[in-house]
Short mmCIF file of C-alpha atoms in Angstrom, two decimals:
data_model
loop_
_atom_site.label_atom_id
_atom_site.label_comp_id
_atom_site.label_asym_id
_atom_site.label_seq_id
_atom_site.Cartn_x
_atom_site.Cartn_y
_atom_site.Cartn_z
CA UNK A 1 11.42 -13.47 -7.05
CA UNK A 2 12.92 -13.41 -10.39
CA UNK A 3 10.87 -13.27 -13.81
CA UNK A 4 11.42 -12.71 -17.27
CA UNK A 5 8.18 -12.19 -19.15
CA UNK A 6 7.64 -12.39 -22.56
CA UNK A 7 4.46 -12.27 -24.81
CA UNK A 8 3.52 -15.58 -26.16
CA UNK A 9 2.60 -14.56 -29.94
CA UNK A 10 4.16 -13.11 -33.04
CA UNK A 11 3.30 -13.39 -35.96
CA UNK A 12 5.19 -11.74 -39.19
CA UNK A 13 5.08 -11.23 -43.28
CA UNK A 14 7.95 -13.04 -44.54
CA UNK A 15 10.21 -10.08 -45.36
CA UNK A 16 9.21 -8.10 -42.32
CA UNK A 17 11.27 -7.29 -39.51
CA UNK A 18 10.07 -9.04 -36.40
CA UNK A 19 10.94 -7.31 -32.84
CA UNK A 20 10.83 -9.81 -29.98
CA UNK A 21 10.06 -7.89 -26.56
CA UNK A 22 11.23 -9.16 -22.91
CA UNK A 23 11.52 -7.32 -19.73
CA UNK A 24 13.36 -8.75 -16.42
CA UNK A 25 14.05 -8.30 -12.98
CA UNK A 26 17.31 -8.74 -12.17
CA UNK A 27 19.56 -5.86 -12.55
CA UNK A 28 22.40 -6.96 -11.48
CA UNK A 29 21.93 -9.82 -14.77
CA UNK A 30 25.21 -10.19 -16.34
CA UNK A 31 24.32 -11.36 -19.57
CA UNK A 32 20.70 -11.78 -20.73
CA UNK A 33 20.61 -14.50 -24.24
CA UNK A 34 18.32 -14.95 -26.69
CA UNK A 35 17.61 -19.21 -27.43
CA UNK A 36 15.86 -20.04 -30.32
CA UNK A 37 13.76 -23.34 -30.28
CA UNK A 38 12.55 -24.98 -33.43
CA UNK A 39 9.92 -27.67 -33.23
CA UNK A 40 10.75 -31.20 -32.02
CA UNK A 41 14.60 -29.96 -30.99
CA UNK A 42 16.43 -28.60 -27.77
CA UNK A 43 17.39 -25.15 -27.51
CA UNK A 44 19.83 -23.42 -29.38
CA UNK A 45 21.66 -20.21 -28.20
CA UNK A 46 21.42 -17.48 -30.91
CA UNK A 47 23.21 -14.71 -29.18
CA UNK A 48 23.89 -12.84 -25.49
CA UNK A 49 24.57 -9.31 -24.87
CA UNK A 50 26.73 -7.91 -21.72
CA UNK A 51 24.73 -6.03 -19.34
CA UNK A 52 27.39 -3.58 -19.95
CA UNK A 53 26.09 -3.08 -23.59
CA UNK A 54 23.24 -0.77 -25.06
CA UNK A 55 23.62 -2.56 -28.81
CA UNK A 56 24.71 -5.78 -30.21
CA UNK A 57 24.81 -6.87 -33.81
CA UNK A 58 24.84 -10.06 -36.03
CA UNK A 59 24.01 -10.35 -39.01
CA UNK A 60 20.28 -9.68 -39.60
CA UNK A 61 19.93 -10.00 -35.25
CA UNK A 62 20.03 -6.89 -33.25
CA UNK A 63 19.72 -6.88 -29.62
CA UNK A 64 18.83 -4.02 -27.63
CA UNK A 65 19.47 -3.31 -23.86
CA UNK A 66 17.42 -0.84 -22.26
CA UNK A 67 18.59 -1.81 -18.35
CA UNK A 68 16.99 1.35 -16.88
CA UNK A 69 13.16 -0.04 -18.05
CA UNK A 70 14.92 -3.98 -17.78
CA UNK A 71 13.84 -4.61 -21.30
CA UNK A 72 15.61 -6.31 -23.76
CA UNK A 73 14.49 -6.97 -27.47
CA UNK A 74 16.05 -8.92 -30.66
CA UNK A 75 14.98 -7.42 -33.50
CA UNK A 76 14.99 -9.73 -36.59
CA UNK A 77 15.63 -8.33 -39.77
CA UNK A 78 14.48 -9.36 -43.30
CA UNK A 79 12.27 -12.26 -41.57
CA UNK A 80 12.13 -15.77 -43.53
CA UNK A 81 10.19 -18.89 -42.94
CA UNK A 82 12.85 -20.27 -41.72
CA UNK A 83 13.02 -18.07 -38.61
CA UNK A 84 9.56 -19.70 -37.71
CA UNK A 85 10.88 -21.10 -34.10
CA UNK A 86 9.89 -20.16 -30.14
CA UNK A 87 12.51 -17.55 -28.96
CA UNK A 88 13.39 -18.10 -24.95
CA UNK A 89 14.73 -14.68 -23.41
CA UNK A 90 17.29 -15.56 -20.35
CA UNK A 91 18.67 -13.56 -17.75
CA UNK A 92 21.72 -14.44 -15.78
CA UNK A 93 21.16 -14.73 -11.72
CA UNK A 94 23.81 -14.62 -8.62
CA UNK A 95 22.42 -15.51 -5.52
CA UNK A 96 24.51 -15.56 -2.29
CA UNK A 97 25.13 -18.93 -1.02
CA UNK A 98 24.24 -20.08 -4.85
CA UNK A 99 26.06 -21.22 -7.92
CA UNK A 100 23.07 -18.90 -9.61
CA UNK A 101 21.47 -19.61 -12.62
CA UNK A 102 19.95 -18.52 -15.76
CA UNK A 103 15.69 -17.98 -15.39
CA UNK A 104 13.90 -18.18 -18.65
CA UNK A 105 11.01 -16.73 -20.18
CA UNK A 106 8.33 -18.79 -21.24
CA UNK A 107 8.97 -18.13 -24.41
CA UNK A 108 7.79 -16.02 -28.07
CA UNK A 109 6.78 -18.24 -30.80
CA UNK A 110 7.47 -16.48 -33.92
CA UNK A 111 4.88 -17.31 -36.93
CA UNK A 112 6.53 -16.22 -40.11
CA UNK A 113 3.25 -16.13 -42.91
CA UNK A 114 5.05 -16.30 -46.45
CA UNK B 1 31.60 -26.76 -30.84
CA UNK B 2 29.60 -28.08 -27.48
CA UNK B 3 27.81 -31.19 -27.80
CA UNK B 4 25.28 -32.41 -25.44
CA UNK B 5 23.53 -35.88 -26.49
CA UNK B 6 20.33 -37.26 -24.59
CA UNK B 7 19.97 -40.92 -24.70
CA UNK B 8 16.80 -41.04 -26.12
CA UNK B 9 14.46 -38.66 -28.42
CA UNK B 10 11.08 -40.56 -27.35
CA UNK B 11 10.45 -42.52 -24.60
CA UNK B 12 6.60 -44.19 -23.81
CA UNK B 13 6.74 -45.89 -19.81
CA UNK B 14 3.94 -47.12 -17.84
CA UNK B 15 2.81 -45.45 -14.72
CA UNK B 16 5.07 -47.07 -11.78
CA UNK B 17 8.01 -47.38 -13.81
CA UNK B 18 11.29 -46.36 -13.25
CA UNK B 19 13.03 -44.00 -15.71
CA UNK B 20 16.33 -42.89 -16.34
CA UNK B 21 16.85 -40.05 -18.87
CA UNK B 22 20.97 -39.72 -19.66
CA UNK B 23 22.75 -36.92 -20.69
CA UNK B 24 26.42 -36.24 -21.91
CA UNK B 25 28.51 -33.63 -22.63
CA UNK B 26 31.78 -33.80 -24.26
CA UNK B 27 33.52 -30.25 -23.57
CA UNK B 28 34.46 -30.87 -19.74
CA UNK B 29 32.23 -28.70 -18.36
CA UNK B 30 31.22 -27.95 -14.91
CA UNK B 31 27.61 -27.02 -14.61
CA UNK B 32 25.10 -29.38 -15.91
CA UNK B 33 21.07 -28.95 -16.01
CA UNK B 34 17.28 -30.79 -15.86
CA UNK B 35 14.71 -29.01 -17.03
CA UNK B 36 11.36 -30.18 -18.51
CA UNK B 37 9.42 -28.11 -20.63
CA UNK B 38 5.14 -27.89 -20.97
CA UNK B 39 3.25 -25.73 -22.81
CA UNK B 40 2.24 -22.68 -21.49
CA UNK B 41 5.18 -23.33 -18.66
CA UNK B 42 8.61 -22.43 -20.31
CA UNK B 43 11.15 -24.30 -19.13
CA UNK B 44 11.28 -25.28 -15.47
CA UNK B 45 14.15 -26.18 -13.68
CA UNK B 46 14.28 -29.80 -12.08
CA UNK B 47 18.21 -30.02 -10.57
CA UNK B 48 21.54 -28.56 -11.61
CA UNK B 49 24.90 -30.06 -11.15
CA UNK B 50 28.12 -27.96 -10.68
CA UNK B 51 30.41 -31.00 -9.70
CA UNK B 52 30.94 -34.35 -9.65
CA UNK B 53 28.67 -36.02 -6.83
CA UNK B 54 27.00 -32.61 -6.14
CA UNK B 55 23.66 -31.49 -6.69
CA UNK B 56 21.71 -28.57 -6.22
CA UNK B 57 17.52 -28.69 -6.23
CA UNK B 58 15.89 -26.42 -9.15
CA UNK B 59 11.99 -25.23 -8.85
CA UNK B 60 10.27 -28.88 -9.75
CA UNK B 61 12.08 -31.56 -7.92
CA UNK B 62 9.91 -33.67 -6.41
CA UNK B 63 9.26 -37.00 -8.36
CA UNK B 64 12.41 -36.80 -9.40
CA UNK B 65 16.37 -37.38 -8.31
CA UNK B 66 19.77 -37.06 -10.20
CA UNK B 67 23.28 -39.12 -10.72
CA UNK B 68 26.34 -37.45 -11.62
CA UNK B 69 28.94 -40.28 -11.30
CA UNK B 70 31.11 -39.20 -13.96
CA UNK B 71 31.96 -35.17 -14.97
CA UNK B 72 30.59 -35.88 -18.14
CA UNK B 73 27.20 -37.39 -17.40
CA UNK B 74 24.46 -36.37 -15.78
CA UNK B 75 21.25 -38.66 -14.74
CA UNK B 76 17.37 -37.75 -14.73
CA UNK B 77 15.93 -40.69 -12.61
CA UNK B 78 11.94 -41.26 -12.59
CA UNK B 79 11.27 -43.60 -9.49
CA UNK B 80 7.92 -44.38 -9.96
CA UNK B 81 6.70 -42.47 -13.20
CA UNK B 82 3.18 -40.64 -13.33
CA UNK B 83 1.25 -39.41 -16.11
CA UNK B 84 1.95 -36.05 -14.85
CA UNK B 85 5.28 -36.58 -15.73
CA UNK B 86 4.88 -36.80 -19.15
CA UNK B 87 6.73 -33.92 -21.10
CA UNK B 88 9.69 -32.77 -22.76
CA UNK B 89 13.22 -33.10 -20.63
CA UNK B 90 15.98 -30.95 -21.73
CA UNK B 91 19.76 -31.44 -21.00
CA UNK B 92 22.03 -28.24 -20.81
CA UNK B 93 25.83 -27.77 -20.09
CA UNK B 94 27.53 -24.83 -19.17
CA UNK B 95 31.27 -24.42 -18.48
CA UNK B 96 31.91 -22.90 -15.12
CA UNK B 97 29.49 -21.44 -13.30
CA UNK B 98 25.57 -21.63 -13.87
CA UNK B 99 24.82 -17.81 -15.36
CA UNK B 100 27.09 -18.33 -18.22
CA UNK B 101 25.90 -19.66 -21.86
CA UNK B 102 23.68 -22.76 -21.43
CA UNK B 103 24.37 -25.24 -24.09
CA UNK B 104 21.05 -27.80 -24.87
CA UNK B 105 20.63 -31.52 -25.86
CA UNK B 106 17.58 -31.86 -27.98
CA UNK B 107 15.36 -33.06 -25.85
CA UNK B 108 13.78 -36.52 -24.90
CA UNK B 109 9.50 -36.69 -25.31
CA UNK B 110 8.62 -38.77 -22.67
CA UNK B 111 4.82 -39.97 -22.68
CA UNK B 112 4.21 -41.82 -19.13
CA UNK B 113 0.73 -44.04 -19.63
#
């Protein structure tokens, strides 16, 4: 079935760039997104990229699309303490006979040491 | 801007009780989601909406059942609550079909005792 897997752990200097790995299954995914979770609150969509895409910037967020290997990665840039959160990698689903759905990872949480 | 709202942030039940967890969404749309989250777990799907009076079952349902009356609100219902049930329950929206952007509520703790 489908899976996104992510590594559990990160943990940054404040001022380093932090690179957030996640590989998938689905490769017919439409969009995969990047959620960003900080403690005690829902999720919060930081950004998507078209499976059509290699590249997408924003800002200090860069997301890369490898969809030979099914890997994507957001690469923070100039990482603050702020940024301390759990990061949820999503991939976009169709099945036949389904509305489909979006499966998530189980999530990167992202320690950010000052 | 898309905002979902969860009637609660905390919730403490006995075991036995029944719960219901609301959820609303103000942008009319089509899709919405139950999910509860544990540690170690992710998030887990419980049942989706994509209409009015129509459900669909996600990966966790037993234990549980949904409402969706109105377009705007959808209903977690706890029949009989267990301890095992206790964990976070997050609301999402999305606007017309399921794989596009997800939009969250922040979340209701719910400790069952």
């Amino acid at each position: 079935g489908e899976d996104v897997e992510q590594s559990l752990f990160l943990s940054v200097r404040e001022g380093d760039s932090s690179v957030i790995n996640c590989t998938y299954t689905d490769s017919s995914s439409t969009y995969l997104y990047w959620y960003k979770q900080e403690p005690g609150a829902g999720l919060q969509l930081l950004t998507y990229i078209f499976s059509n895409m290699d590249m997408k910037q924003d800002q200090r967020l860069t997301v890369l699309l490898n969809k030979k290997d099914k890997h994507l990665s957001l690469r923070i840039a100039d990482t603050q303490t702020g940024d301390s959160a759990i990061y949820f990698c999503a991939e976009s689903i169709r099945e036949e006979g389904s509305q489909g759905n979006l499966i998530f990872g189980k999530g990167t949480k992202l320690s950010v040491k000052p | 801007d898309v905002k979902v709202t969860q009637s609660s942030r905390y919730l403490v039940k006995r075991t036995g009780e029944k719960v219901f967890l609301e959820c609303v969404q103000d942008m009319d749309h089509e899709n919405m989601f139950w999910y509860r989250q544990d540690p170690g777990l992710g998030l887990r799907l419980i049942y989706f909406s994509y209409d009015v009076k129509m459900k669909e079952k996600g990966d966790i349902p037993e234990g549980y059942s949904v409402s969706r009356e109105k377009k705007e609100r959808f209903s977690l219902i706890l029949e009989s609550a267990s301890t095992n049930q206790t964990s976070m329950y997050l609301c999402a929206s999305s606007f017309r079909t399921a794989q596009e952007t997800q939009y969250f509520g922040p979340g209701t703790r719910l400790l069952v005792l």
